[in-house]
C-alpha positions as MATLAB code, in Angstrom:
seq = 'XXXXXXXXXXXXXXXXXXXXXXXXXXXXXXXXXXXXXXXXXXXXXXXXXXXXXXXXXXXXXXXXXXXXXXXXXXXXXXXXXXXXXXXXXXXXXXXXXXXXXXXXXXXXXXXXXXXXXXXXXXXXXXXXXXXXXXXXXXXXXXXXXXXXXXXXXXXXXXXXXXXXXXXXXXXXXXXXXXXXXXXXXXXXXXXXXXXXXXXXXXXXXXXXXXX';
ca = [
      -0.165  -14.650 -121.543;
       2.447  -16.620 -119.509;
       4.331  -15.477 -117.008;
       2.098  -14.397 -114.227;
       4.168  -14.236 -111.240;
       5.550  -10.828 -111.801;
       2.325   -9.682 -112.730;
       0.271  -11.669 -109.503;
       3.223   -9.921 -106.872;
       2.537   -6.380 -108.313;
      -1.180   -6.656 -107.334;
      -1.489   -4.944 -104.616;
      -3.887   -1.712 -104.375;
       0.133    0.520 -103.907;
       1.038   -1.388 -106.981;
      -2.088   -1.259 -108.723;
      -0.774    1.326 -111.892;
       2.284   -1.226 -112.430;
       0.047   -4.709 -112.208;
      -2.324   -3.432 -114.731;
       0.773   -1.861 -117.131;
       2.508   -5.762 -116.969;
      -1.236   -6.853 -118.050;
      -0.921   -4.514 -121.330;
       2.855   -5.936 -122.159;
       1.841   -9.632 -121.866;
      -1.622   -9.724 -122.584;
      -2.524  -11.742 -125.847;
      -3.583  -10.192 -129.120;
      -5.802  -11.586 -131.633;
      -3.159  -10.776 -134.862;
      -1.312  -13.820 -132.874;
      -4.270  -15.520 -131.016;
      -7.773  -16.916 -131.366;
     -10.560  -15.878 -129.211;
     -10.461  -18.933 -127.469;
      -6.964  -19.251 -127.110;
      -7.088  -15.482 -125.247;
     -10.371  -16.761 -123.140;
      -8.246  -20.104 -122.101;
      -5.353  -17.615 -121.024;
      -7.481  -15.093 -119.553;
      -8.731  -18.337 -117.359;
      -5.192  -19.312 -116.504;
      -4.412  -15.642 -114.850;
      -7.927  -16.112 -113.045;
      -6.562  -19.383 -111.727;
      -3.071  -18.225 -110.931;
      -3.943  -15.295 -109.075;
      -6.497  -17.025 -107.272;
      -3.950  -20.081 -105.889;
      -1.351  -16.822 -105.358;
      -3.341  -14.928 -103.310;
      -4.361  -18.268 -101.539;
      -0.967  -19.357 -100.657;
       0.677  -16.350 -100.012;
      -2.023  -14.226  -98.350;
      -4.542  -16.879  -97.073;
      -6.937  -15.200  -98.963;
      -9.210  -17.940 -100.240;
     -11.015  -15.687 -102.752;
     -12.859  -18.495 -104.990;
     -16.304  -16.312 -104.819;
     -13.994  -13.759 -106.955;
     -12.726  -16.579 -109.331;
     -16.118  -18.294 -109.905;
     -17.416  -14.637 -110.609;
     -14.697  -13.998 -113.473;
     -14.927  -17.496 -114.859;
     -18.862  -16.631 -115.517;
     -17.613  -13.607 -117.011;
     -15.724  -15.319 -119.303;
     -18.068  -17.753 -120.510;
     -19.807  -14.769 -122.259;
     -19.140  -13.964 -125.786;
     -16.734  -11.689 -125.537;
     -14.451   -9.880 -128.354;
     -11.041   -8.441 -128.013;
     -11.650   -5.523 -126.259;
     -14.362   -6.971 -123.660;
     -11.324   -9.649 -122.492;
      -8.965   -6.350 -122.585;
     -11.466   -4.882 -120.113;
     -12.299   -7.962 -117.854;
      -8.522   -8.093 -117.569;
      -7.838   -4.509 -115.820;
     -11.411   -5.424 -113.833;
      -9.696   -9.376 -112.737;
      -6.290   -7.492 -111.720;
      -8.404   -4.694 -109.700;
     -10.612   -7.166 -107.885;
      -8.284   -9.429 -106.748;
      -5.934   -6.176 -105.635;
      -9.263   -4.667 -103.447;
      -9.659   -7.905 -101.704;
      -5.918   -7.054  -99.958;
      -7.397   -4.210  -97.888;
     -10.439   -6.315  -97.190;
      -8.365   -8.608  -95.308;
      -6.601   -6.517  -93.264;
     -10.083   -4.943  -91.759;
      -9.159   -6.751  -88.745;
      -5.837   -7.847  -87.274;
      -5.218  -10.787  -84.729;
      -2.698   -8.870  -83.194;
      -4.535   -6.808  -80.675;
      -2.328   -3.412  -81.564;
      -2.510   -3.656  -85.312;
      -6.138   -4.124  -85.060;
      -6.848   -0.932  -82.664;
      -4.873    0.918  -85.014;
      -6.883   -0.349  -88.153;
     -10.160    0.465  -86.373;
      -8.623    4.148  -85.535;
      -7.740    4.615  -89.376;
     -10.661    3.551  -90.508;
     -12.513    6.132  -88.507;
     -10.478    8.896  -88.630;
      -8.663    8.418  -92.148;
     -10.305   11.346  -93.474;
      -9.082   13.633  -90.628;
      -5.902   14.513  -91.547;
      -4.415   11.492  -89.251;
      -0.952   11.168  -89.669;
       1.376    8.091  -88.345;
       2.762    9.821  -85.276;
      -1.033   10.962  -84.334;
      -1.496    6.954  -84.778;
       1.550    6.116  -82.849;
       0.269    8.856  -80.069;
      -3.475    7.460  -79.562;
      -1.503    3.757  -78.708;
       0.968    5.031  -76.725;
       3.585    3.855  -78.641;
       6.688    4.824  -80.309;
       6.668    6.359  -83.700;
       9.228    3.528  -85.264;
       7.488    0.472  -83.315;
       4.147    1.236  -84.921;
       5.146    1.497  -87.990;
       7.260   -1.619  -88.103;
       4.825   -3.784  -86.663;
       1.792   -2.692  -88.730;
       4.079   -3.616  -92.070;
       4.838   -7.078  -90.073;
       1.246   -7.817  -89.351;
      -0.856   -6.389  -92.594;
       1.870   -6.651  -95.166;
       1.553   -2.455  -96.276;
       2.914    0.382  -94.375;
       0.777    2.694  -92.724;
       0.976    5.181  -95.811;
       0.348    2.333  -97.745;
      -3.340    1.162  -95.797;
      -4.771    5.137  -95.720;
      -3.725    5.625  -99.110;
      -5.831    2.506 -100.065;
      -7.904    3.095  -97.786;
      -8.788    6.918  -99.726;
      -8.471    5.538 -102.926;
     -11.329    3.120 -102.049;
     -13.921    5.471 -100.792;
     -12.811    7.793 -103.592;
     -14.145    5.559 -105.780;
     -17.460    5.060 -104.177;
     -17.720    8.475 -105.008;
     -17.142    9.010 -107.959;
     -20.117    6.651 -108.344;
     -22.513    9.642 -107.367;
     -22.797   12.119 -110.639;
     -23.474   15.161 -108.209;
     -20.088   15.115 -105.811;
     -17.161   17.371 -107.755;
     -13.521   16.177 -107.523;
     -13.331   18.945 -104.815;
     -15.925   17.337 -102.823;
     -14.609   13.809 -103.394;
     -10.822   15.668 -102.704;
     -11.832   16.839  -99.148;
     -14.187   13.955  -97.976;
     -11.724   11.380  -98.034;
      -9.309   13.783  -96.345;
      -6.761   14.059  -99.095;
      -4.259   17.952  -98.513;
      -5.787   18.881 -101.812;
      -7.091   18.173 -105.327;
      -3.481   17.658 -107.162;
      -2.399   15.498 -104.426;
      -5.844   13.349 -104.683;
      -4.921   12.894 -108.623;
      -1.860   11.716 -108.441;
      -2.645    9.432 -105.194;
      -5.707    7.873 -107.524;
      -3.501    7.244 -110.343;
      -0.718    5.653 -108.312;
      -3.449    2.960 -106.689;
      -5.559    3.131 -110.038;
      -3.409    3.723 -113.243;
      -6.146    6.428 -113.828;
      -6.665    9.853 -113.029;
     -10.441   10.380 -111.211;
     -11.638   11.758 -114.043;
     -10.507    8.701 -116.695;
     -11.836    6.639 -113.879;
     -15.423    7.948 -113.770;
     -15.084    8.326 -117.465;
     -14.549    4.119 -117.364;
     -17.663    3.637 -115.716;
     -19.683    5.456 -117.603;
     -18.908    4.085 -120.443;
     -18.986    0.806 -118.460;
];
């Protein structure tokens, strides 16, 4: 694997489905590569994304880099390095919404708190915009300014997120999971998971079983 770049600006929870197909297109294969040779790349992309996420989000994330460098030093085949891959792309791409919990601007971070309470209520932008007293247009250019995703963008992940937690819990249906986290319906959760995911719920619970 080489170029990273491309791949390191398209993880982002909204890009999550086109980060992880990159990872498939680039990713070493062992008809051209040892095992070590893939592990020693597979530790360059760990190392990359950690510096990009440091300089261009000031995201200093080296408890998630030490954690995938253990990883690596297991003995892993093919298909395990595959596998830590997708999981090194996805937990780099969670810590986004992580950092944006809390805002310094004094707006942004009302708003977050207000989403993150009511994100399962059917809130909309102009209900947002409403609660601050503000325009519509303002809010929604200033939260991109100050977190970086639009407001669709931050519920979305913010769903997606407590979707998965879940989908942890054998007993809660897709229905269940559909309505809790405040999704219109059960199609429109689907194709919402997949977009943040690159799986539907059910490949997704599927992958940690099998996990």
């Amino acid at each position: 694997m080489t170029n990273y770049l491309n791949l390191a600006q398209m993880t982002r929870p909204e890009l999550l489905g086109s980060a992880t197909e990159i990872f498939e297109k680039i990713s070493p294969c062992s008809e051209t590569s040892s095992l070590d040779e893939m592990k020693r790349q597979m530790e360059n992309l760990n190392t990359f994304l950690y510096t990009y996420f440091l300089i261009t989000y000031n995201k200093d994330l080296i408890y998630l880099h030490d954690e995938f460098a253990k990883r690596l030093e297991g003995q892993l085949d093919e298909v395990d390095l595959k596998l830590l891959g997708h999981d090194l792309i996805e937990g780099y791409s969670n810590s986004l919404l992580d950092a944006i919990s809390f805002s310094k601007n004094e707006i942004i971070d009302k708003a977050i708190k207000i989403i993150n309470e009511e994100y399962n209520k059917g809130l909309g932008l102009e209900d947002l915009a409403n609660k601050l007293h503000l325009s519509k247009n303002y809010l929604c250019s200033l939260f991109k300014e100050e977190t970086g995703f639009t407001f669709c963008q931050y519920l979305n992940t913010l769903k997606t997120n407590k979707a998965k937690k879940l989908l942890l819990e054998d007993k809660k249906t897709l229905e269940y999971i559909s309505y809790e986290c405040g999704f219109s319906s059960q199609p429109h959760f689907t194709m919402t998971f997949k977009k943040y995911t690159g799986k539907t719920p059910k490949e997704y619970k599927l992958s940690l079983l099998a996990g």
